[in-house]
PDB file of C-alpha atoms in Angstrom:
ATOM      1  CA  UNK A  26      41.555 150.336 223.903  1.00  0.00           C
ATOM      2  CA  UNK A  27      38.642 152.739 223.404  1.00  0.00           C
ATOM      3  CA  UNK A  28      35.198 151.321 222.680  1.00  0.00           C
ATOM      4  CA  UNK A  29      33.331 154.630 222.464  1.00  0.00           C
ATOM      5  CA  UNK A  30      31.544 153.521 219.316  1.00  0.00           C
ATOM      6  CA  UNK A  31      29.399 150.395 219.683  1.00  0.00           C
ATOM      7  CA  UNK A  32      31.467 147.274 219.120  1.00  0.00           C
ATOM      8  CA  UNK A  33      28.917 145.867 216.668  1.00  0.00           C
ATOM      9  CA  UNK A  34      29.319 148.834 214.310  1.00  0.00           C
ATOM     10  CA  UNK A  35      33.093 148.429 214.189  1.00  0.00           C
ATOM     11  CA  UNK A  36      32.692 144.711 213.566  1.00  0.00           C
ATOM     12  CA  UNK A  37      30.386 145.432 210.627  1.00  0.00           C
ATOM     13  CA  UNK A  38      32.878 147.935 209.254  1.00  0.00           C
ATOM     14  CA  UNK A  39      35.681 145.362 209.435  1.00  0.00           C
ATOM     15  CA  UNK A  40      34.384 143.416 206.429  1.00  0.00           C
ATOM     16  CA  UNK A  41      34.497 146.495 204.182  1.00  0.00           C
ATOM     17  CA  UNK A  42      37.960 147.471 205.385  1.00  0.00           C
ATOM     18  CA  UNK A  43      39.279 143.954 204.882  1.00  0.00           C
ATOM     19  CA  UNK A  44      37.954 143.871 201.325  1.00  0.00           C
ATOM     20  CA  UNK A  45      39.536 147.245 200.524  1.00  0.00           C
ATOM     21  CA  UNK A  46      42.912 146.297 201.977  1.00  0.00           C
ATOM     22  CA  UNK A  47      42.955 142.970 200.130  1.00  0.00           C
ATOM     23  CA  UNK A  48      42.149 144.706 196.849  1.00  0.00           C
ATOM     24  CA  UNK A  49      44.972 147.160 197.466  1.00  0.00           C
ATOM     25  CA  UNK A  50      47.215 144.212 198.252  1.00  0.00           C
ATOM     26  CA  UNK A  51      46.734 142.881 194.731  1.00  0.00           C
ATOM     27  CA  UNK A  52      48.142 146.139 193.375  1.00  0.00           C
ATOM     28  CA  UNK A  53      51.192 145.930 195.619  1.00  0.00           C
ATOM     29  CA  UNK A  54      51.715 142.242 194.847  1.00  0.00           C
ATOM     30  CA  UNK A  55      51.626 142.948 191.108  1.00  0.00           C
ATOM     31  CA  UNK A  56      54.389 145.517 191.567  1.00  0.00           C
ATOM     32  CA  UNK A  57      56.632 143.066 193.435  1.00  0.00           C
ATOM     33  CA  UNK A  58      59.766 141.599 191.887  1.00  0.00           C
ATOM     34  CA  UNK A  59      62.098 139.032 193.512  1.00  0.00           C
ATOM     35  CA  UNK A  60      65.053 141.284 192.682  1.00  0.00           C
ATOM     36  CA  UNK A  61      66.026 144.736 193.917  1.00  0.00           C
ATOM     37  CA  UNK A  62      64.797 147.773 192.020  1.00  0.00           C
ATOM     38  CA  UNK A  63      66.888 150.929 191.983  1.00  0.00           C
ATOM     39  CA  UNK A  64      70.582 151.529 192.588  1.00  0.00           C
ATOM     40  CA  UNK A  65      70.947 155.178 193.522  1.00  0.00           C
ATOM     41  CA  UNK A  66      69.150 156.727 196.487  1.00  0.00           C
ATOM     42  CA  UNK A  67      66.945 158.714 194.114  1.00  0.00           C
ATOM     43  CA  UNK A  68      65.972 155.554 192.256  1.00  0.00           C
ATOM     44  CA  UNK A  69      65.140 153.663 195.452  1.00  0.00           C
ATOM     45  CA  UNK A  70      63.081 156.574 196.784  1.00  0.00           C
ATOM     46  CA  UNK A  71      61.291 156.808 193.444  1.00  0.00           C
ATOM     47  CA  UNK A  72      60.321 153.138 193.620  1.00  0.00           C
ATOM     48  CA  UNK A  73      59.043 153.598 197.183  1.00  0.00           C
ATOM     49  CA  UNK A  74      56.890 156.573 196.218  1.00  0.00           C
ATOM     50  CA  UNK A  75      55.559 154.748 193.161  1.00  0.00           C
ATOM     51  CA  UNK A  76      54.432 151.842 195.368  1.00  0.00           C
ATOM     52  CA  UNK A  77      52.710 154.216 197.790  1.00  0.00           C
ATOM     53  CA  UNK A  78      50.935 156.139 195.043  1.00  0.00           C
ATOM     54  CA  UNK A  79      49.711 153.022 193.244  1.00  0.00           C
ATOM     55  CA  UNK A  80      48.229 151.473 196.390  1.00  0.00           C
ATOM     56  CA  UNK A  81      46.693 154.699 197.718  1.00  0.00           C
ATOM     57  CA  UNK A  82      44.924 155.187 194.388  1.00  0.00           C
ATOM     58  CA  UNK A  83      42.832 152.093 195.084  1.00  0.00           C
ATOM     59  CA  UNK A  84      42.666 152.226 198.897  1.00  0.00           C
ATOM     60  CA  UNK A  85      41.938 155.772 199.966  1.00  0.00           C
ATOM     61  CA  UNK A  86      38.414 156.354 198.650  1.00  0.00           C
ATOM     62  CA  UNK A  87      36.952 152.980 199.728  1.00  0.00           C
ATOM     63  CA  UNK A  88      38.126 153.579 203.306  1.00  0.00           C
ATOM     64  CA  UNK A  89      36.805 157.127 203.470  1.00  0.00           C
ATOM     65  CA  UNK A  90      33.475 155.986 202.032  1.00  0.00           C
ATOM     66  CA  UNK A  91      33.265 153.110 204.503  1.00  0.00           C
ATOM     67  CA  UNK A  92      33.297 155.597 207.418  1.00  0.00           C
ATOM     68  CA  UNK A  93      31.563 158.828 206.434  1.00  0.00           C
ATOM     69  CA  UNK A  94      33.082 161.725 208.338  1.00  0.00           C
ATOM     70  CA  UNK A  95      36.406 159.982 208.907  1.00  0.00           C
ATOM     71  CA  UNK A  96      39.621 161.817 208.079  1.00  0.00           C
ATOM     72  CA  UNK A  97      42.887 160.777 206.470  1.00  0.00           C
ATOM     73  CA  UNK A  98      46.283 161.040 208.183  1.00  0.00           C
ATOM     74  CA  UNK A  99      48.367 162.147 205.227  1.00  0.00           C
ATOM     75  CA  UNK A 100      51.977 161.630 206.340  1.00  0.00           C
ATOM     76  CA  UNK A 101      52.678 157.962 207.051  1.00  0.00           C
ATOM     77  CA  UNK A 102      55.990 158.847 208.755  1.00  0.00           C
ATOM     78  CA  UNK A 103      54.392 161.367 211.122  1.00  0.00           C
ATOM     79  CA  UNK A 104      54.053 160.870 214.845  1.00  0.00           C
ATOM     80  CA  UNK A 105      52.282 162.468 217.747  1.00  0.00           C
ATOM     81  CA  UNK A 106      48.662 162.789 218.748  1.00  0.00           C
ATOM     82  CA  UNK A 107      45.968 163.301 216.141  1.00  0.00           C
ATOM     83  CA  UNK A 108      43.114 165.803 216.524  1.00  0.00           C
ATOM     84  CA  UNK A 109      39.902 164.410 218.038  1.00  0.00           C
ATOM     85  CA  UNK A 110      37.694 162.224 215.893  1.00  0.00           C
ATOM     86  CA  UNK A 111      38.172 159.294 213.560  1.00  0.00           C
ATOM     87  CA  UNK A 112      41.279 159.007 211.400  1.00  0.00           C
ATOM     88  CA  UNK A 113      42.514 156.434 208.944  1.00  0.00           C
ATOM     89  CA  UNK A 114      46.174 155.695 209.597  1.00  0.00           C
ATOM     90  CA  UNK A 115      47.333 153.700 206.604  1.00  0.00           C
ATOM     91  CA  UNK A 116      50.613 152.290 205.389  1.00  0.00           C
ATOM     92  CA  UNK A 117      50.093 151.392 201.724  1.00  0.00           C
ATOM     93  CA  UNK A 118      53.363 149.445 201.700  1.00  0.00           C
ATOM     94  CA  UNK A 119      54.451 148.660 205.252  1.00  0.00           C
ATOM     95  CA  UNK A 120      57.988 147.433 204.699  1.00  0.00           C
ATOM     96  CA  UNK A 121      58.283 149.333 201.419  1.00  0.00           C
ATOM     97  CA  UNK A 122      62.083 149.210 201.607  1.00  0.00           C
ATOM     98  CA  UNK A 123      61.878 145.415 201.707  1.00  0.00           C
ATOM     99  CA  UNK A 124      59.470 145.343 198.762  1.00  0.00           C
ATOM    100  CA  UNK A 125      61.757 147.356 196.490  1.00  0.00           C
ATOM    101  CA  UNK A 126      64.735 145.193 197.478  1.00  0.00           C
ATOM    102  CA  UNK A 127      62.998 141.964 196.509  1.00  0.00           C
ATOM    103  CA  UNK A 128      62.395 140.753 200.060  1.00  0.00           C
ATOM    104  CA  UNK A 129      59.136 139.278 201.332  1.00  0.00           C
ATOM    105  CA  UNK A 130      58.496 141.146 204.633  1.00  0.00           C
ATOM    106  CA  UNK A 131      55.875 143.695 203.601  1.00  0.00           C
ATOM    107  CA  UNK A 132      52.156 144.272 203.933  1.00  0.00           C
ATOM    108  CA  UNK A 133      49.274 146.679 203.433  1.00  0.00           C
ATOM    109  CA  UNK A 134      47.786 148.079 206.640  1.00  0.00           C
ATOM    110  CA  UNK A 135      44.759 150.193 207.487  1.00  0.00           C
ATOM    111  CA  UNK A 136      43.799 151.226 211.005  1.00  0.00           C
ATOM    112  CA  UNK A 137      40.896 153.321 212.211  1.00  0.00           C
ATOM    113  CA  UNK A 138      42.038 155.534 215.087  1.00  0.00           C
ATOM    114  CA  UNK A 139      39.352 157.100 217.270  1.00  0.00           C
ATOM    115  CA  UNK A 140      40.420 159.843 219.672  1.00  0.00           C
ATOM    116  CA  UNK A 141      44.040 158.622 219.503  1.00  0.00           C
ATOM    117  CA  UNK A 142      43.226 154.961 220.160  1.00  0.00           C
ATOM    118  CA  UNK A 143      43.266 152.327 217.398  1.00  0.00           C
ATOM    119  CA  UNK A 144      39.871 150.594 217.331  1.00  0.00           C
ATOM    120  CA  UNK A 145      39.975 148.549 214.118  1.00  0.00           C
ATOM    121  CA  UNK A 146      42.833 147.253 212.018  1.00  0.00           C
ATOM    122  CA  UNK A 147      43.579 145.074 209.004  1.00  0.00           C
ATOM    123  CA  UNK A 148      47.074 143.891 208.077  1.00  0.00           C
ATOM    124  CA  UNK A 149      47.222 141.944 204.815  1.00  0.00           C
ATOM    125  CA  UNK A 150      50.270 140.066 203.522  1.00  0.00           C
ATOM    126  CA  UNK A 151      49.696 139.768 199.753  1.00  0.00           C
ATOM    127  CA  UNK A 152      52.400 137.166 199.099  1.00  0.00           C
ATOM    128  CA  UNK A 153      50.978 134.645 201.574  1.00  0.00           C
ATOM    129  CA  UNK A 154      47.348 135.762 201.620  1.00  0.00           C
ATOM    130  CA  UNK A 155      47.425 136.009 205.434  1.00  0.00           C
ATOM    131  CA  UNK A 156      45.167 138.678 206.921  1.00  0.00           C
ATOM    132  CA  UNK A 157      45.449 139.850 210.532  1.00  0.00           C
ATOM    133  CA  UNK A 158      42.470 141.724 211.959  1.00  0.00           C
ATOM    134  CA  UNK A 159      41.383 143.184 215.266  1.00  0.00           C
ATOM    135  CA  UNK A 160      38.481 145.203 216.627  1.00  0.00           C
ATOM    136  CA  UNK A 161      38.720 146.817 220.052  1.00  0.00           C
ATOM    137  CA  UNK A 162      36.906 144.565 222.487  1.00  0.00           C
ATOM    138  CA  UNK A 163      36.566 141.761 219.951  1.00  0.00           C
ATOM    139  CA  UNK A 164      39.930 140.022 219.957  1.00  0.00           C
ATOM    140  CA  UNK A 165      42.578 139.571 217.265  1.00  0.00           C
ATOM    141  CA  UNK A 166      42.596 137.023 214.468  1.00  0.00           C
ATOM    142  CA  UNK A 167      44.746 135.577 211.731  1.00  0.00           C
ATOM    143  CA  UNK A 168      42.119 134.877 209.092  1.00  0.00           C
ATOM    144  CA  UNK A 169      39.576 132.902 211.165  1.00  0.00           C
ATOM    145  CA  UNK A 170      41.932 131.802 213.947  1.00  0.00           C
ATOM    146  CA  UNK A 171      42.037 133.716 217.253  1.00  0.00           C
ATOM    147  CA  UNK A 172      45.462 135.047 218.243  1.00  0.00           C
ATOM    148  CA  UNK A 173      46.994 134.768 221.700  1.00  0.00           C
ATOM    149  CA  UNK A 174      50.293 136.192 222.920  1.00  0.00           C
ATOM    150  CA  UNK A 175      53.091 134.131 224.412  1.00  0.00           C
ATOM    151  CA  UNK A 176      52.743 132.610 227.878  1.00  0.00           C
ATOM    152  CA  UNK A 177      56.439 133.117 228.715  1.00  0.00           C
ATOM    153  CA  UNK A 178      57.395 134.540 232.096  1.00  0.00           C
ATOM    154  CA  UNK A 179      61.203 134.465 231.790  1.00  0.00           C
ATOM    155  CA  UNK A 180      62.871 137.269 229.845  1.00  0.00           C
ATOM    156  CA  UNK A 181      65.927 135.045 229.557  1.00  0.00           C
ATOM    157  CA  UNK A 182      63.894 132.678 227.377  1.00  0.00           C
ATOM    158  CA  UNK A 183      62.374 135.410 225.213  1.00  0.00           C
ATOM    159  CA  UNK A 184      62.669 136.234 221.524  1.00  0.00           C
ATOM    160  CA  UNK A 185      62.373 140.016 221.414  1.00  0.00           C
ATOM    161  CA  UNK A 186      62.732 142.642 218.724  1.00  0.00           C
ATOM    162  CA  UNK A 187      63.163 146.255 217.762  1.00  0.00           C
ATOM    163  CA  UNK A 188      63.950 148.264 214.656  1.00  0.00           C
ATOM    164  CA  UNK A 189      64.458 151.598 212.991  1.00  0.00           C
ATOM    165  CA  UNK A 190      61.199 153.500 212.524  1.00  0.00           C
ATOM    166  CA  UNK A 191      62.308 155.613 209.550  1.00  0.00           C
ATOM    167  CA  UNK A 192      65.426 156.861 207.764  1.00  0.00           C
ATOM    168  CA  UNK A 193      67.185 159.925 209.067  1.00  0.00           C
ATOM    169  CA  UNK A 194      66.281 159.798 212.738  1.00  0.00           C
ATOM    170  CA  UNK A 195      68.536 161.735 215.072  1.00  0.00           C
ATOM    171  CA  UNK A 196      71.825 160.347 216.376  1.00  0.00           C
ATOM    172  CA  UNK A 197      70.498 160.142 219.939  1.00  0.00           C
ATOM    173  CA  UNK A 198      67.746 157.782 218.805  1.00  0.00           C
ATOM    174  CA  UNK A 199      70.229 155.598 216.935  1.00  0.00           C
ATOM    175  CA  UNK A 200      72.457 155.403 220.005  1.00  0.00           C
ATOM    176  CA  UNK A 201      69.496 154.483 222.190  1.00  0.00           C
ATOM    177  CA  UNK A 202      68.617 151.699 219.751  1.00  0.00           C
ATOM    178  CA  UNK A 203      72.173 150.371 219.939  1.00  0.00           C
ATOM    179  CA  UNK A 204      72.323 150.578 223.717  1.00  0.00           C
ATOM    180  CA  UNK A 205      68.940 148.903 224.103  1.00  0.00           C
ATOM    181  CA  UNK A 206      69.873 146.066 221.774  1.00  0.00           C
ATOM    182  CA  UNK A 207      73.018 145.466 223.841  1.00  0.00           C
ATOM    183  CA  UNK A 208      70.981 145.451 227.050  1.00  0.00           C
ATOM    184  CA  UNK A 209      68.461 143.030 225.629  1.00  0.00           C
ATOM    185  CA  UNK A 210      71.165 140.760 224.220  1.00  0.00           C
ATOM    186  CA  UNK A 211      72.436 140.473 227.792  1.00  0.00           C
ATOM    187  CA  UNK A 212      69.019 139.929 229.387  1.00  0.00           C
ATOM    188  CA  UNK A 213      67.014 138.129 226.713  1.00  0.00           C
ATOM    189  CA  UNK A 214      67.547 135.001 224.654  1.00  0.00           C
ATOM    190  CA  UNK A 215      67.651 136.384 221.100  1.00  0.00           C
ATOM    191  CA  UNK A 216      67.133 139.910 219.765  1.00  0.00           C
ATOM    192  CA  UNK A 217      65.746 140.466 216.298  1.00  0.00           C
ATOM    193  CA  UNK A 218      66.456 143.850 214.692  1.00  0.00           C
ATOM    194  CA  UNK A 219      64.495 144.390 211.495  1.00  0.00           C
ATOM    195  CA  UNK A 220      61.912 146.501 209.688  1.00  0.00           C
ATOM    196  CA  UNK A 221      59.038 147.123 209.515  1.00  0.00           C
ATOM    197  CA  UNK A 222      57.567 147.222 213.015  1.00  0.00           C
ATOM    198  CA  UNK A 223      54.229 145.729 211.996  1.00  0.00           C
ATOM    199  CA  UNK A 224      55.871 142.557 210.699  1.00  0.00           C
ATOM    200  CA  UNK A 225      57.364 141.968 214.131  1.00  0.00           C
ATOM    201  CA  UNK A 226      54.232 142.976 216.014  1.00  0.00           C
ATOM    202  CA  UNK A 227      52.071 140.415 214.213  1.00  0.00           C
ATOM    203  CA  UNK A 228      54.490 137.795 215.563  1.00  0.00           C
ATOM    204  CA  UNK A 229      54.070 139.161 219.093  1.00  0.00           C
ATOM    205  CA  UNK A 230      50.290 139.018 218.707  1.00  0.00           C
ATOM    206  CA  UNK A 231      50.511 135.436 217.446  1.00  0.00           C
ATOM    207  CA  UNK A 232      52.817 134.326 220.281  1.00  0.00           C
ATOM    208  CA  UNK A 233      55.782 133.688 217.963  1.00  0.00           C
ATOM    209  CA  UNK A 234      57.768 136.556 219.475  1.00  0.00           C
ATOM    210  CA  UNK A 235      57.555 137.774 223.049  1.00  0.00           C
ATOM    211  CA  UNK A 236      58.118 141.547 222.915  1.00  0.00           C
ATOM    212  CA  UNK A 237      58.851 144.470 220.613  1.00  0.00           C
ATOM    213  CA  UNK A 238      60.022 147.953 221.538  1.00  0.00           C
ATOM    214  CA  UNK A 239      60.767 151.117 219.592  1.00  0.00           C
ATOM    215  CA  UNK A 240      62.167 154.573 220.404  1.00  0.00           C
ATOM    216  CA  UNK A 241      59.807 156.369 218.058  1.00  0.00           C
ATOM    217  CA  UNK A 242      56.282 157.688 217.660  1.00  0.00           C
ATOM    218  CA  UNK A 243      55.839 156.978 213.935  1.00  0.00           C
ATOM    219  CA  UNK A 244      52.198 156.046 214.252  1.00  0.00           C
ATOM    220  CA  UNK A 245      51.645 154.173 210.975  1.00  0.00           C
ATOM    221  CA  UNK A 246      54.099 151.464 212.041  1.00  0.00           C
ATOM    222  CA  UNK A 247      52.618 151.031 215.514  1.00  0.00           C
ATOM    223  CA  UNK A 248      48.832 151.460 215.533  1.00  0.00           C
ATOM    224  CA  UNK A 249      48.001 148.183 213.791  1.00  0.00           C
ATOM    225  CA  UNK A 250      50.345 146.111 215.904  1.00  0.00           C
ATOM    226  CA  UNK A 251      49.324 147.867 219.107  1.00  0.00           C
ATOM    227  CA  UNK A 252      45.702 146.849 218.628  1.00  0.00           C
ATOM    228  CA  UNK A 253      46.562 143.315 217.493  1.00  0.00           C
ATOM    229  CA  UNK A 254      48.819 142.691 220.492  1.00  0.00           C
ATOM    230  CA  UNK A 255      46.400 144.248 222.960  1.00  0.00           C
ATOM    231  CA  UNK A 256      43.454 142.260 221.638  1.00  0.00           C
ATOM    232  CA  UNK A 257      45.556 139.080 221.695  1.00  0.00           C
ATOM    233  CA  UNK A 258      46.087 139.558 225.432  1.00  0.00           C
ATOM    234  CA  UNK A 259      49.372 141.459 225.394  1.00  0.00           C
ATOM    235  CA  UNK A 260      50.427 144.566 227.297  1.00  0.00           C
ATOM    236  CA  UNK A 261      51.058 147.757 225.312  1.00  0.00           C
ATOM    237  CA  UNK A 262      52.669 150.766 227.018  1.00  0.00           C
ATOM    238  CA  UNK A 263      55.221 153.465 226.531  1.00  0.00           C
ATOM    239  CA  UNK A 264      58.678 153.002 228.037  1.00  0.00           C
ATOM    240  CA  UNK A 265      57.567 154.688 231.255  1.00  0.00           C
ATOM    241  CA  UNK A 266      54.981 151.946 231.707  1.00  0.00           C
ATOM    242  CA  UNK A 267      52.004 154.200 230.925  1.00  0.00           C
ATOM    243  CA  UNK A 268      49.230 153.052 228.564  1.00  0.00           C
ATOM    244  CA  UNK A 269      50.244 153.714 224.963  1.00  0.00           C
ATOM    245  CA  UNK A 270      48.390 155.962 222.539  1.00  0.00           C
ATOM    246  CA  UNK A 271      49.362 157.813 219.373  1.00  0.00           C
ATOM    247  CA  UNK A 272      50.675 160.707 221.459  1.00  0.00           C
ATOM    248  CA  UNK A 273      53.234 158.519 223.249  1.00  0.00           C
ATOM    249  CA  UNK A 274      56.910 159.100 222.461  1.00  0.00           C
ATOM    250  CA  UNK A 275      58.016 155.457 222.555  1.00  0.00           C
ATOM    251  CA  UNK A 276      56.517 151.993 222.547  1.00  0.00           C
ATOM    252  CA  UNK A 277      56.588 148.547 224.114  1.00  0.00           C
ATOM    253  CA  UNK A 278      54.312 145.618 223.297  1.00  0.00           C
ATOM    254  CA  UNK A 279      54.943 142.403 225.204  1.00  0.00           C
ATOM    255  CA  UNK A 280      53.496 139.225 226.580  1.00  0.00           C
ATOM    256  CA  UNK A 281      52.212 140.065 230.089  1.00  0.00           C
ATOM    257  CA  UNK A 282      54.592 137.602 231.722  1.00  0.00           C
ATOM    258  CA  UNK A 283      57.713 139.427 230.542  1.00  0.00           C
ATOM    259  CA  UNK A 284      56.451 142.998 230.152  1.00  0.00           C
ATOM    260  CA  UNK A 285      57.665 144.145 233.559  1.00  0.00           C
ATOM    261  CA  UNK A 286      61.130 142.656 233.154  1.00  0.00           C
ATOM    262  CA  UNK A 287      61.465 144.091 229.660  1.00  0.00           C
ATOM    263  CA  UNK A 288      60.375 147.520 230.864  1.00  0.00           C
ATOM    264  CA  UNK A 289      62.899 147.386 233.707  1.00  0.00           C
ATOM    265  CA  UNK A 290      65.765 146.763 231.292  1.00  0.00           C
ATOM    266  CA  UNK A 291      64.685 149.411 228.777  1.00  0.00           C
ATOM    267  CA  UNK A 292      64.040 152.069 231.436  1.00  0.00           C
ATOM    268  CA  UNK A 293      67.788 152.197 232.098  1.00  0.00           C
ATOM    269  CA  UNK A 294      68.526 153.416 228.564  1.00  0.00           C
ATOM    270  CA  UNK A 295      69.168 157.167 228.706  1.00  0.00           C
TER     271      UNK A 295
END
């Protein structure tokens, strides 16, 4: 990952970002109910937007003030490379669909992306109070505990995962997801298919899961986990094996010992 800005400055910034994300997490936690909200599609979408708006109201300005001159990536479902400079890529309710359905797999994330490389990230889980952080060159942590990826070397022993990046992707992408899950069911131990991506990637960074892949470039679901996994000693590439950045079309984060085998299986998916 890029370390163009002095590491010490990013480390200092981390405290302010963590405080802002935790404060925003209180807002999202207060909106949570253990039952589903909304029946029709319009009602569900309305609940999702209401969550986003409420959290952004308390998160946006503190982040922009913490890094004068930084810019805001508006569309959380967008993909592709960003213009040069520093950008905040934020998901105010990562796993929003889970939140509005009364499930517990959701978080607030904020990642500073510099010249298309994530350099600082905070992922906060308001229900548990867990906070995952990483600074490029400084390692990844769960609260005060350093994170380290799995030491596995056998894909046949691996717990691996994927998921849908967003609603309404094209049929080709859905078919690739299905084909890749089949291939991994044959070659791996267990395949977990769920959303959101970040909630699987924190497990890869912590060594609880061994790999995660996705046929998508939705950056808000990948930047935080990419930095966490990389800083925890994992390997993060696209599905051609090239180093990943926000301009990449697809994504693989894995423990080094199984990255090559995972890539070999996924590279066969048309």
